XYZ file of C-alpha atoms in Angstrom:
676
model
C -59.638 10.996 -83.319
C -62.024 13.944 -83.055
C -65.421 13.793 -84.716
C -66.083 16.195 -87.599
C -69.790 16.835 -87.140
C -71.210 18.659 -90.160
C -74.368 19.729 -88.371
C -73.984 19.823 -84.574
C -77.496 21.321 -84.407
C -78.929 17.942 -85.355
C -76.437 15.622 -83.679
C -77.321 13.093 -86.344
C -77.050 12.099 -89.962
C -79.052 14.331 -92.295
C -82.037 12.860 -94.131
C -83.689 15.238 -96.574
C -83.901 16.493 -100.110
C -84.829 19.174 -102.625
C -88.160 20.768 -101.774
C -89.907 23.140 -104.174
C -92.813 24.734 -102.291
C -92.852 27.674 -104.739
C -94.505 25.290 -107.204
C -97.384 24.750 -104.755
C -98.066 28.192 -103.261
C -101.658 27.999 -104.491
C -102.149 24.757 -102.525
C -101.694 25.484 -98.790
C -103.226 22.094 -98.051
C -100.347 20.397 -99.882
C -97.734 22.543 -98.132
C -99.197 21.566 -94.772
C -99.349 17.904 -95.749
C -95.699 18.035 -96.838
C -94.561 18.730 -93.291
C -96.608 15.853 -91.896
C -95.224 13.466 -94.503
C -91.641 14.648 -94.023
C -91.868 13.850 -90.343
C -93.359 10.452 -91.103
C -90.500 9.740 -93.526
C -87.947 10.598 -90.845
C -86.721 13.709 -92.658
C -84.774 16.264 -90.643
C -83.739 18.519 -93.531
C -85.044 20.129 -96.702
C -83.176 22.017 -99.426
C -85.023 25.181 -100.449
C -84.619 27.803 -103.136
C -82.536 25.938 -105.723
C -84.446 27.346 -108.719
C -86.665 29.956 -107.052
C -85.396 33.207 -108.552
C -88.482 34.026 -110.626
C -90.667 33.679 -107.514
C -88.282 35.489 -105.174
C -87.830 38.340 -107.684
C -90.641 38.134 -110.280
C -89.699 41.528 -111.708
C -86.411 43.345 -111.413
C -86.165 44.953 -108.003
C -89.427 43.462 -106.687
C -88.695 40.922 -103.969
C -90.925 38.378 -102.240
C -89.297 36.402 -99.438
C -92.323 36.094 -97.180
C -93.406 32.729 -98.581
C -89.904 31.285 -98.179
C -89.578 32.567 -94.620
C -92.936 31.053 -93.768
C -91.809 27.648 -95.083
C -88.486 27.803 -93.196
C -90.381 28.737 -90.009
C -92.846 25.899 -90.402
C -90.147 23.323 -91.070
C -88.050 24.460 -88.112
C -91.029 24.344 -85.779
C -91.410 20.701 -86.771
C -87.753 19.746 -86.278
C -86.757 20.028 -89.932
C -83.706 22.140 -90.808
C -83.133 24.041 -94.048
C -80.262 23.900 -96.517
C -80.774 27.259 -98.234
C -79.776 27.506 -101.885
C -78.851 30.565 -103.874
C -81.099 30.723 -106.951
C -78.374 31.488 -109.514
C -78.636 28.154 -111.349
C -81.452 29.412 -113.609
C -82.314 32.992 -114.529
C -85.754 34.619 -114.782
C -86.888 35.806 -118.213
C -86.767 39.482 -117.236
C -83.036 39.244 -116.580
C -82.192 37.867 -120.021
C -84.501 40.368 -121.685
C -82.864 43.305 -119.906
C -79.287 41.988 -119.922
C -78.688 39.649 -122.873
C -74.978 39.529 -122.051
C -75.937 37.134 -119.237
C -76.720 34.460 -121.846
C -73.830 32.308 -123.003
C -72.242 32.125 -126.426
C -71.684 28.553 -127.595
C -68.643 26.948 -129.217
C -70.024 27.841 -132.636
C -69.959 31.521 -131.668
C -73.758 31.947 -131.417
C -75.545 33.626 -128.511
C -77.908 31.208 -126.780
C -81.556 32.054 -126.127
C -83.343 32.274 -122.803
C -84.282 28.888 -121.408
C -82.955 25.794 -119.751
C -80.583 26.243 -116.841
C -76.834 26.529 -116.153
C -76.406 28.616 -119.302
C -75.317 31.901 -117.768
C -72.072 33.699 -118.529
C -69.832 33.484 -115.455
C -67.903 36.579 -116.569
C -70.821 38.970 -117.163
C -70.551 41.899 -114.694
C -74.285 42.520 -114.976
C -75.136 38.918 -114.180
C -72.786 38.969 -111.192
C -74.393 42.216 -110.054
C -77.884 40.695 -110.139
C -76.693 37.549 -108.354
C -75.097 39.741 -105.686
C -78.387 41.534 -105.074
C -80.524 38.400 -104.721
C -77.905 36.540 -102.649
C -77.441 39.438 -100.251
C -81.165 39.849 -99.708
C -81.509 36.089 -99.183
C -78.749 36.113 -96.556
C -80.115 39.210 -94.826
C -83.634 37.792 -94.660
C -82.933 34.167 -93.746
C -79.219 33.534 -93.187
C -79.461 34.016 -89.424
C -82.608 31.930 -89.025
C -81.960 29.149 -86.474
C -83.418 26.635 -88.909
C -80.868 27.401 -91.661
C -77.848 25.127 -91.271
C -76.071 25.570 -94.615
C -75.927 27.491 -97.883
C -76.090 25.556 -101.144
C -74.342 27.586 -103.878
C -76.184 27.521 -107.228
C -76.655 24.006 -108.635
C -74.435 21.591 -110.585
C -71.944 24.051 -112.054
C -70.918 23.247 -115.616
C -70.545 24.469 -119.193
C -68.436 27.109 -120.891
C -69.008 30.461 -122.575
C -67.324 31.878 -125.692
C -68.707 35.405 -125.535
C -66.507 38.516 -126.029
C -66.396 39.085 -122.280
C -65.096 35.574 -121.647
C -62.599 35.805 -124.510
C -61.181 39.012 -123.069
C -61.006 37.490 -119.603
C -59.272 34.415 -121.026
C -56.679 36.640 -122.676
C -56.107 38.476 -119.392
C -55.836 35.136 -117.569
C -53.175 33.957 -120.046
C -51.249 37.234 -119.873
C -51.137 36.942 -116.090
C -50.093 33.293 -116.172
C -47.286 33.869 -118.685
C -46.005 37.079 -117.062
C -47.337 39.257 -119.890
C -44.635 37.722 -122.113
C -46.094 36.414 -125.366
C -42.811 34.717 -126.247
C -43.097 32.700 -123.049
C -46.556 31.512 -124.090
C -45.366 30.695 -127.612
C -42.538 28.608 -126.217
C -44.826 26.772 -123.798
C -47.394 26.044 -126.498
C -44.864 25.173 -129.254
C -46.648 27.556 -131.630
C -43.909 27.508 -134.235
C -45.632 24.323 -135.396
C -47.837 25.089 -138.432
C -46.792 28.732 -138.026
C -49.338 29.348 -135.272
C -47.232 31.836 -133.379
C -49.011 34.741 -131.633
C -47.782 38.334 -131.527
C -50.085 39.582 -128.770
C -52.337 38.075 -126.126
C -55.391 39.744 -127.658
C -54.911 37.621 -130.803
C -55.705 34.443 -128.858
C -59.189 32.990 -129.184
C -60.582 29.999 -127.305
C -60.956 26.749 -129.279
C -64.069 27.511 -131.343
C -65.423 24.675 -133.488
C -64.257 26.527 -136.601
C -61.109 27.937 -135.007
C -57.824 26.815 -133.455
C -57.961 23.240 -132.172
C -54.471 21.939 -132.939
C -52.512 23.685 -130.170
C -52.690 21.342 -127.169
C -51.554 24.065 -124.795
C -54.466 26.276 -125.862
C -57.014 23.477 -125.476
C -55.783 22.594 -121.996
C -55.552 26.186 -120.800
C -59.116 26.839 -121.957
C -60.315 23.976 -119.748
C -58.225 25.273 -116.874
C -59.625 28.749 -117.452
C -63.211 27.464 -117.462
C -62.600 25.916 -114.043
C -60.850 29.083 -112.821
C -63.671 31.324 -114.045
C -66.400 29.091 -112.620
C -64.537 28.919 -109.334
C -64.181 32.701 -109.320
C -67.933 33.046 -109.820
C -68.620 30.562 -107.024
C -66.225 32.417 -104.705
C -68.067 35.627 -105.565
C -71.359 34.124 -104.417
C -69.753 32.766 -101.256
C -68.198 36.142 -100.413
C -71.582 37.865 -100.625
C -73.154 35.366 -98.222
C -70.236 35.442 -95.803
C -70.260 39.224 -95.696
C -73.707 38.925 -94.072
C -73.553 35.559 -92.257
C -69.918 34.463 -91.914
C -70.665 31.449 -89.726
C -73.066 29.575 -92.020
C -71.169 26.808 -93.888
C -71.367 26.520 -97.675
C -71.432 23.684 -100.180
C -71.958 23.237 -103.926
C -73.234 20.032 -105.485
C -70.781 18.292 -107.831
C -71.555 15.627 -110.441
C -69.643 12.359 -110.298
C -66.291 12.388 -112.127
C -67.470 15.333 -114.205
C -65.250 16.141 -117.173
C -65.972 19.840 -117.522
C -64.497 21.181 -114.269
C -61.528 20.332 -112.073
C -63.295 19.845 -108.756
C -59.989 19.810 -106.872
C -59.602 23.502 -107.653
C -63.091 24.250 -106.315
C -63.247 22.094 -103.195
C -60.958 24.314 -101.046
C -63.501 27.162 -101.285
C -66.247 25.011 -99.746
C -66.787 24.007 -96.149
C -68.256 20.687 -97.272
C -68.175 18.806 -100.579
C -71.484 17.462 -101.830
C -72.483 15.554 -104.943
C -75.459 14.165 -106.863
C -75.543 10.372 -107.123
C -77.563 8.730 -109.891
C -76.210 5.243 -110.744
C -77.694 3.334 -113.668
C -78.899 0.416 -111.602
C -80.144 -2.817 -113.231
C -78.526 -2.179 -116.624
C -77.586 -4.604 -119.401
C -73.786 -4.287 -119.351
C -72.785 -5.021 -115.754
C -74.038 -6.754 -112.656
C -75.744 -4.863 -109.862
C -72.682 -5.449 -107.678
C -70.445 -3.892 -110.350
C -72.681 -0.813 -110.533
C -72.481 -0.500 -106.765
C -68.702 -0.877 -106.849
C -68.350 1.873 -109.450
C -70.578 4.087 -107.300
C -68.317 3.389 -104.325
C -65.461 4.763 -106.433
C -67.425 7.957 -107.067
C -68.018 8.330 -103.320
C -64.262 7.927 -102.826
C -63.576 10.720 -105.327
C -65.857 13.104 -103.437
C -64.588 12.034 -100.026
C -61.019 12.683 -101.145
C -61.685 16.221 -102.367
C -61.809 17.381 -98.757
C -60.113 14.797 -96.608
C -60.771 15.043 -92.911
C -64.421 16.085 -93.339
C -67.473 13.962 -94.163
C -69.128 14.778 -97.486
C -72.797 15.086 -98.422
C -74.818 13.026 -100.873
C -76.890 16.055 -101.879
C -79.099 14.320 -104.419
C -80.153 10.775 -105.178
C -83.276 9.235 -106.640
C -85.583 7.497 -104.168
C -87.069 5.648 -107.133
C -86.340 6.270 -110.798
C -85.112 9.278 -112.774
C -86.425 10.678 -116.041
C -83.272 11.471 -118.034
C -81.284 8.241 -118.308
C -81.350 6.161 -121.527
C -83.631 3.680 -119.747
C -85.430 5.018 -116.656
C -85.685 1.808 -114.700
C -87.319 1.518 -111.294
C -85.110 0.610 -108.338
C -85.876 -2.900 -107.172
C -87.064 -3.449 -103.586
C -84.235 -3.102 -101.074
C -81.888 -1.298 -103.443
C -82.665 2.182 -102.171
C -81.815 1.248 -98.599
C -78.577 -0.417 -99.667
C -77.499 2.514 -101.858
C -78.160 4.987 -99.043
C -76.100 2.908 -96.626
C -73.294 2.739 -99.174
C -73.123 6.539 -99.292
C -72.807 6.707 -95.504
C -70.275 3.868 -95.528
C -68.204 5.794 -98.077
C -68.056 8.882 -95.869
C -71.299 10.814 -96.386
C -73.108 12.290 -93.398
C -76.259 12.881 -95.429
C -78.805 10.992 -97.483
C -80.690 13.516 -99.611
C -83.015 13.206 -102.564
C -84.135 14.914 -105.661
C -86.933 15.405 -105.171
C -89.396 15.562 -102.288
C -92.615 15.874 -104.304
C -93.144 15.367 -108.038
C -94.188 18.454 -109.948
C -97.224 18.405 -112.214
C -95.491 19.713 -115.321
C -92.311 20.577 -117.199
C -89.065 18.693 -117.681
C -88.880 16.790 -114.386
C -92.566 15.995 -113.868
C -91.797 12.261 -114.081
C -88.516 12.348 -112.190
C -88.758 10.152 -109.120
C -89.675 11.675 -105.764
C -90.461 10.648 -102.224
C -94.075 11.753 -102.723
C -95.549 10.717 -106.053
C -98.430 12.315 -107.954
C -100.778 10.183 -105.880
C -99.824 12.447 -102.968
C -99.910 9.894 -100.154
C -97.570 7.802 -98.014
C -99.121 4.618 -99.403
C -96.410 3.842 -101.981
C -93.455 1.470 -102.014
C -91.006 4.340 -102.532
C -92.336 6.311 -99.562
C -92.216 3.263 -97.321
C -88.608 2.535 -98.329
C -87.612 6.162 -97.697
C -89.242 6.005 -94.252
C -87.289 2.803 -93.557
C -84.078 4.659 -94.432
C -85.107 7.413 -92.029
C -85.408 4.869 -89.217
C -82.125 3.227 -90.204
C -80.231 6.530 -90.147
C -81.430 7.107 -86.587
C -80.065 3.697 -85.563
C -76.622 4.393 -87.000
C -76.484 8.037 -85.876
C -73.241 7.482 -83.885
C -71.468 7.157 -87.244
C -72.039 10.874 -87.945
C -68.802 12.814 -87.889
C -66.547 9.766 -88.187
C -64.185 9.448 -91.148
C -63.048 6.969 -93.771
C -59.246 6.960 -93.487
C -57.648 4.678 -96.080
C -53.942 3.943 -96.180
C -53.988 3.410 -99.943
C -54.575 5.974 -102.683
C -55.096 6.160 -106.415
C -53.809 9.203 -108.294
C -56.273 10.878 -110.662
C -55.682 14.322 -112.171
C -58.221 16.313 -114.198
C -55.383 17.988 -116.148
C -54.025 14.566 -117.018
C -57.474 13.393 -118.082
C -57.937 16.386 -120.386
C -54.456 16.010 -121.854
C -54.956 12.312 -122.613
C -58.337 12.982 -124.221
C -56.764 15.628 -126.469
C -53.404 14.092 -127.401
C -53.029 12.778 -130.933
C -51.445 9.494 -129.917
C -52.286 5.920 -128.962
C -55.665 4.785 -130.333
C -58.425 7.370 -130.151
C -61.123 4.895 -129.108
C -59.229 3.000 -126.398
C -57.420 5.605 -124.299
C -59.826 4.888 -121.411
C -58.039 6.808 -118.684
C -61.027 6.945 -116.338
C -61.949 3.313 -116.978
C -58.380 2.214 -116.269
C -58.313 4.097 -112.973
C -61.694 2.726 -111.913
C -60.722 -0.851 -112.827
C -57.627 -0.692 -110.617
C -59.568 0.958 -107.778
C -62.207 -1.773 -107.960
C -59.566 -4.507 -107.752
C -58.229 -3.114 -104.478
C -61.789 -2.668 -103.248
C -62.544 -6.339 -103.848
C -59.664 -7.087 -101.483
C -61.470 -5.107 -98.804
C -59.116 -2.158 -99.264
C -60.705 1.264 -99.721
C -58.567 3.817 -101.563
C -58.728 7.585 -101.593
C -58.592 9.252 -105.022
C -56.090 12.092 -104.846
C -54.113 14.456 -107.044
C -50.498 13.790 -107.992
C -49.314 16.937 -106.223
C -51.135 16.218 -102.943
C -49.547 15.206 -99.656
C -49.093 11.409 -99.680
C -47.842 11.059 -96.119
C -51.060 9.358 -94.929
C -50.644 6.484 -97.411
C -48.504 3.363 -97.623
C -49.618 2.202 -101.093
C -50.138 4.509 -104.082
C -51.107 3.575 -107.649
C -50.667 6.085 -110.490
C -52.252 4.822 -113.723
C -51.348 6.524 -117.032
C -49.789 9.605 -115.413
C -49.051 11.085 -118.839
C -48.850 14.724 -117.695
C -46.658 15.633 -114.752
C -47.411 18.662 -112.643
C -44.490 20.647 -111.246
C -43.372 18.774 -108.156
C -45.094 15.480 -109.018
C -41.842 13.606 -109.586
C -40.401 14.844 -106.303
C -43.607 13.920 -104.507
C -43.482 10.341 -105.803
C -39.776 9.979 -105.042
C -40.273 11.157 -101.461
C -43.169 8.713 -101.038
C -41.069 5.723 -102.123
C -37.976 6.793 -100.197
C -39.916 6.873 -96.922
C -41.001 3.283 -97.514
C -44.071 3.636 -99.723
C -45.179 1.067 -102.298
C -45.745 2.840 -105.648
C -47.055 1.436 -108.907
C -47.127 3.345 -112.195
C -48.160 2.150 -115.629
C -47.482 2.678 -119.304
C -47.887 6.244 -120.627
C -46.352 7.844 -117.542
C -44.321 11.050 -117.569
C -44.460 11.920 -121.264
C -45.224 15.646 -120.986
C -44.972 18.541 -118.550
C -47.820 20.804 -117.404
C -47.696 22.714 -120.737
C -47.842 19.400 -122.640
C -44.287 19.677 -123.924
C -42.582 16.289 -124.250
C -39.735 15.521 -121.895
C -36.362 15.020 -123.525
C -33.924 12.343 -122.424
C -36.393 9.487 -122.131
C -39.797 8.690 -120.678
C -40.872 8.820 -117.915
C -39.419 12.305 -117.617
C -38.502 14.699 -114.829
C -36.285 12.128 -113.130
C -38.901 9.382 -112.889
C -36.887 7.072 -115.131
C -34.337 6.926 -112.305
C -37.060 6.260 -109.732
C -38.381 3.287 -111.722
C -35.045 2.257 -113.247
C -36.429 2.023 -116.787
C -36.823 4.022 -120.002
C -39.861 3.620 -122.246
C -38.478 3.447 -125.766
C -41.715 2.879 -127.735
C -45.404 2.328 -127.073
C -47.335 -0.099 -129.255
C -51.089 0.329 -129.790
C -52.848 -2.975 -130.367
C -55.850 -3.852 -132.477
C -58.519 -6.075 -130.889
C -57.166 -8.966 -132.980
C -53.593 -8.542 -131.665
C -52.472 -10.969 -128.973
C -49.715 -10.685 -126.395
C -49.131 -11.591 -122.793
C -46.816 -11.188 -119.828
C -45.145 -14.175 -118.188
C -44.550 -13.306 -114.539
C -41.720 -14.777 -112.499
C -44.283 -16.155 -110.024
C -45.641 -18.388 -112.795
C -48.806 -16.430 -113.573
C -49.550 -15.117 -117.056
C -51.294 -11.827 -117.766
C -53.141 -10.965 -120.960
C -52.036 -7.755 -122.688
C -54.572 -5.589 -124.475
C -54.541 -2.252 -126.289
C -51.132 -0.863 -125.158
C -47.630 -2.207 -124.614
C -44.490 -0.178 -123.966
C -41.070 -1.453 -124.978
C -38.643 -0.808 -122.145
C -34.949 -0.321 -121.681
C -34.154 -1.613 -118.207
C -31.470 0.291 -116.357
C -31.259 -1.001 -112.783
C -34.703 -2.407 -112.052
C -35.606 -6.000 -111.311
C -37.655 -7.675 -114.042
C -40.797 -9.332 -112.678
C -42.494 -10.120 -115.985
C -41.625 -10.381 -119.683
C -43.674 -10.135 -122.878
C -44.506 -13.490 -124.458
C -45.028 -12.500 -128.094
C -44.250 -10.167 -130.988
C -40.818 -8.773 -131.808
C -40.454 -7.537 -128.219
C -41.241 -10.973 -126.770
C -38.862 -11.742 -123.921
C -38.316 -8.078 -123.066
C -39.307 -6.501 -119.773
C -42.985 -5.725 -119.130
C -43.199 -5.499 -115.323
C -40.350 -4.163 -113.195
C -39.542 -3.144 -109.634
C -36.808 -0.914 -108.246
C -36.105 -0.967 -104.531
C -35.442 2.205 -102.555
C -34.765 1.222 -98.950
C -38.085 -0.046 -97.580
C -39.938 1.394 -100.570
C -40.557 -0.085 -103.996
C -41.325 1.529 -107.350
C -43.222 -0.862 -109.636
C -43.790 -0.233 -113.341
C -46.350 -2.121 -115.428
C -45.601 -1.343 -119.068
C -48.747 -2.792 -120.658
C -52.493 -2.594 -120.183
C -53.870 -5.611 -118.413
C -56.990 -6.138 -116.346
C -56.814 -5.133 -112.701
C -57.905 -8.629 -111.709
C -54.766 -10.091 -113.299
C -52.565 -7.713 -111.323
C -54.198 -8.819 -108.078
C -51.194 -10.907 -106.827
C -48.927 -7.891 -107.323
C -51.389 -5.646 -105.485
C -51.518 -8.156 -102.620
C -47.727 -8.061 -102.325
C -47.736 -4.242 -102.287
C -50.371 -4.233 -99.556
C -48.446 -6.770 -97.487
C -45.227 -4.781 -97.821
C -47.166 -1.629 -96.911
C -48.619 -3.278 -93.822
C -52.212 -2.941 -95.041
C -54.429 -5.939 -94.194
C -56.559 -7.584 -96.851
C -60.178 -8.461 -96.005
C -61.310 -11.448 -98.048
C -65.068 -11.324 -98.664
C -67.676 -13.223 -100.668
C -68.105 -11.888 -104.199
C -70.444 -8.906 -104.298
C -70.069 -8.025 -100.602
C -68.628 -4.575 -99.891
C -66.580 -3.692 -96.827
C -66.108 -0.120 -95.591
C -64.737 1.321 -92.357
C -65.442 4.643 -90.632
C -63.756 5.562 -87.375
C -63.762 8.319 -84.787
C -63.140 9.059 -81.164
C -65.996 6.801 -80.051
C -64.932 3.761 -82.019
C -64.719 1.955 -85.324
C -67.678 1.098 -87.535
C -67.486 -1.666 -90.133
C -70.059 -1.626 -92.938
C -70.936 -4.848 -94.739
C -73.157 -4.483 -97.810
C -74.537 -7.468 -99.703
C -74.834 -6.301 -103.311
C -76.111 -9.657 -104.564
C -79.489 -11.293 -104.835
C -78.431 -14.194 -102.609
C -77.827 -14.612 -98.898
C -74.144 -14.196 -97.990
C -72.106 -14.973 -94.890
C -68.997 -13.143 -93.706
C -66.614 -14.672 -91.182
C -64.488 -13.092 -88.449
C -66.924 -10.318 -87.582
C -67.164 -9.263 -83.954
C -69.084 -6.383 -82.428
C -72.531 -4.873 -82.166
C -74.627 -4.513 -85.319
C -76.377 -1.147 -85.041
C -78.880 -2.130 -87.729
C -80.296 -5.088 -85.800
C -79.102 -4.058 -82.311
C -77.535 -7.507 -81.838
C -74.069 -8.797 -81.015
C -72.121 -10.576 -83.758
C -69.534 -13.131 -82.656
C -67.848 -14.708 -85.666
C -70.260 -15.191 -88.557
C -72.394 -12.418 -90.019
C -75.327 -13.404 -92.222
C -76.521 -10.874 -94.789
C -79.837 -11.317 -96.539
C -80.389 -10.343 -100.180
C -79.380 -6.660 -100.453
C -78.834 -6.772 -96.713
C -76.417 -4.686 -94.681
C -74.814 -4.458 -91.273
C -73.047 -1.634 -89.429
C -70.867 -3.250 -86.784
C -69.281 -1.194 -84.022
C -66.080 -3.065 -83.211
C -64.354 -0.823 -80.674
């Protein structure tokens, strides 16, 4: 199993973060001190230039790269590599003044003013022209510098634009997709409803607040277009850089399970996926261990966007942030544990926003490695330095991979369609929450799952769970059938296979596109429950599951019934079924129930799939990374109490000691055990 080293120049895990020296050019003493402190903190990387446009090009056509080159030189001379960002995430005032078309138009149809960030029109030819100029000059000046190890494209892509340029491009996008046949679009969007038929593509507007919002096909295609247009802009930036320095890898920082863009469409354009990780630790609605578990899911999402390559945790807060509802300080030991979790989940970097706190503006109180006090004599700095030492100890992990044999299906298209559909109960659709709850239940069994799309290759997996797969992509049904027929264990739930990729309902029974034959059932009705409604499922193994929010009424064709409803007029009818296909099984759970209650069924699927379960104390996470040099087991104690784990054998890289049987983890403690 070959290692996939992201940065062979370093031969190690990356420890770094966003550095904004342009804010301190009048303080050479601080710039010099930064290098000393970075080395003391064990930093081997810094991200430069993220929002530097107005300093790099203070007036149109006037460029100043000397300060940036000096910083890159100084860092490299001290063993610190540079991740070099393009500055397109925020525009200088001169650009908006000269080219107002670069400013977005909002959903109300109003042109936005200069200010903020991430508010540029992705379509604007003039904006793309100016980005091309600054990116090319950046690559020509610094792209071949031995200290530059990666390009960071823009920053946290997001948002949408409703300007005339984007409307025209949307119309062209639709014409291309529907073969320049307006009747084909009308049929796909069912526009005869409410007499919303179009005669020409140039009649179509995006879903303005005061415009067309009742055509589900339009709403979904606008979201798809926004991703397509953003991706096209990102590819444009990448092409400029690669035309000058083709061998420098590129990344772009994503944002958790972001709802505005389909990251699966963007990931193929990047050499490495990176993301910005800001959990709401120490909140009022869940335990610390639950917050950590949900964060592990987010790591799995990012890891799965580019399987076979480690990802990067591009940003995280070494202390607190300044934009959450309650900006709570991380408790002692939490930072170290959260950093180790990122590496355990597949990241080869631990990076921060930000290195040094600025004196003013929006993020002046956002946490940083170096606080306004300006010294290394702070708890946060000491904890960051401890992480630096820890990353050196576990450096052999770099380039190894997390390779689960179980996967959860999550589609952005499906998410958007469920959010938009006028069905079920508007407040309790909870697609993301349902997926995360199931993922967490497997995780508590010591089973990590990838998070993949329904049209992706499933050959690496033995167990697949597909919650609420309402919208089926072309080929999804065939993909799932092939998975089961080769011996896979598949579980789907209520609200599966109702519509096709254009959101037209399948005829002949749900789930459509042949899936009713795969599962051996037809969903006749779906009941939405009030909080006061009560129902349950009596399983044949004697357990009883509580039903909440949704319950489908099934016609069973040739499936085995594993559970029946206990109440209401459909009491006694099938609620959980299984249809065998050779060595494979297709399970269907027709009602919403907590993942914890489905745990015995998940355990059976794992056993039949040949995937071992790792029983652990509550609040202890288990991750595995492996490569050509061996297997590394991560144990993370996400509780405030000492925990012990049995049947652990190998060398703990954290303590440099052998473990033979019982592993003791202190409060928020962790171990990285090389087992082979």
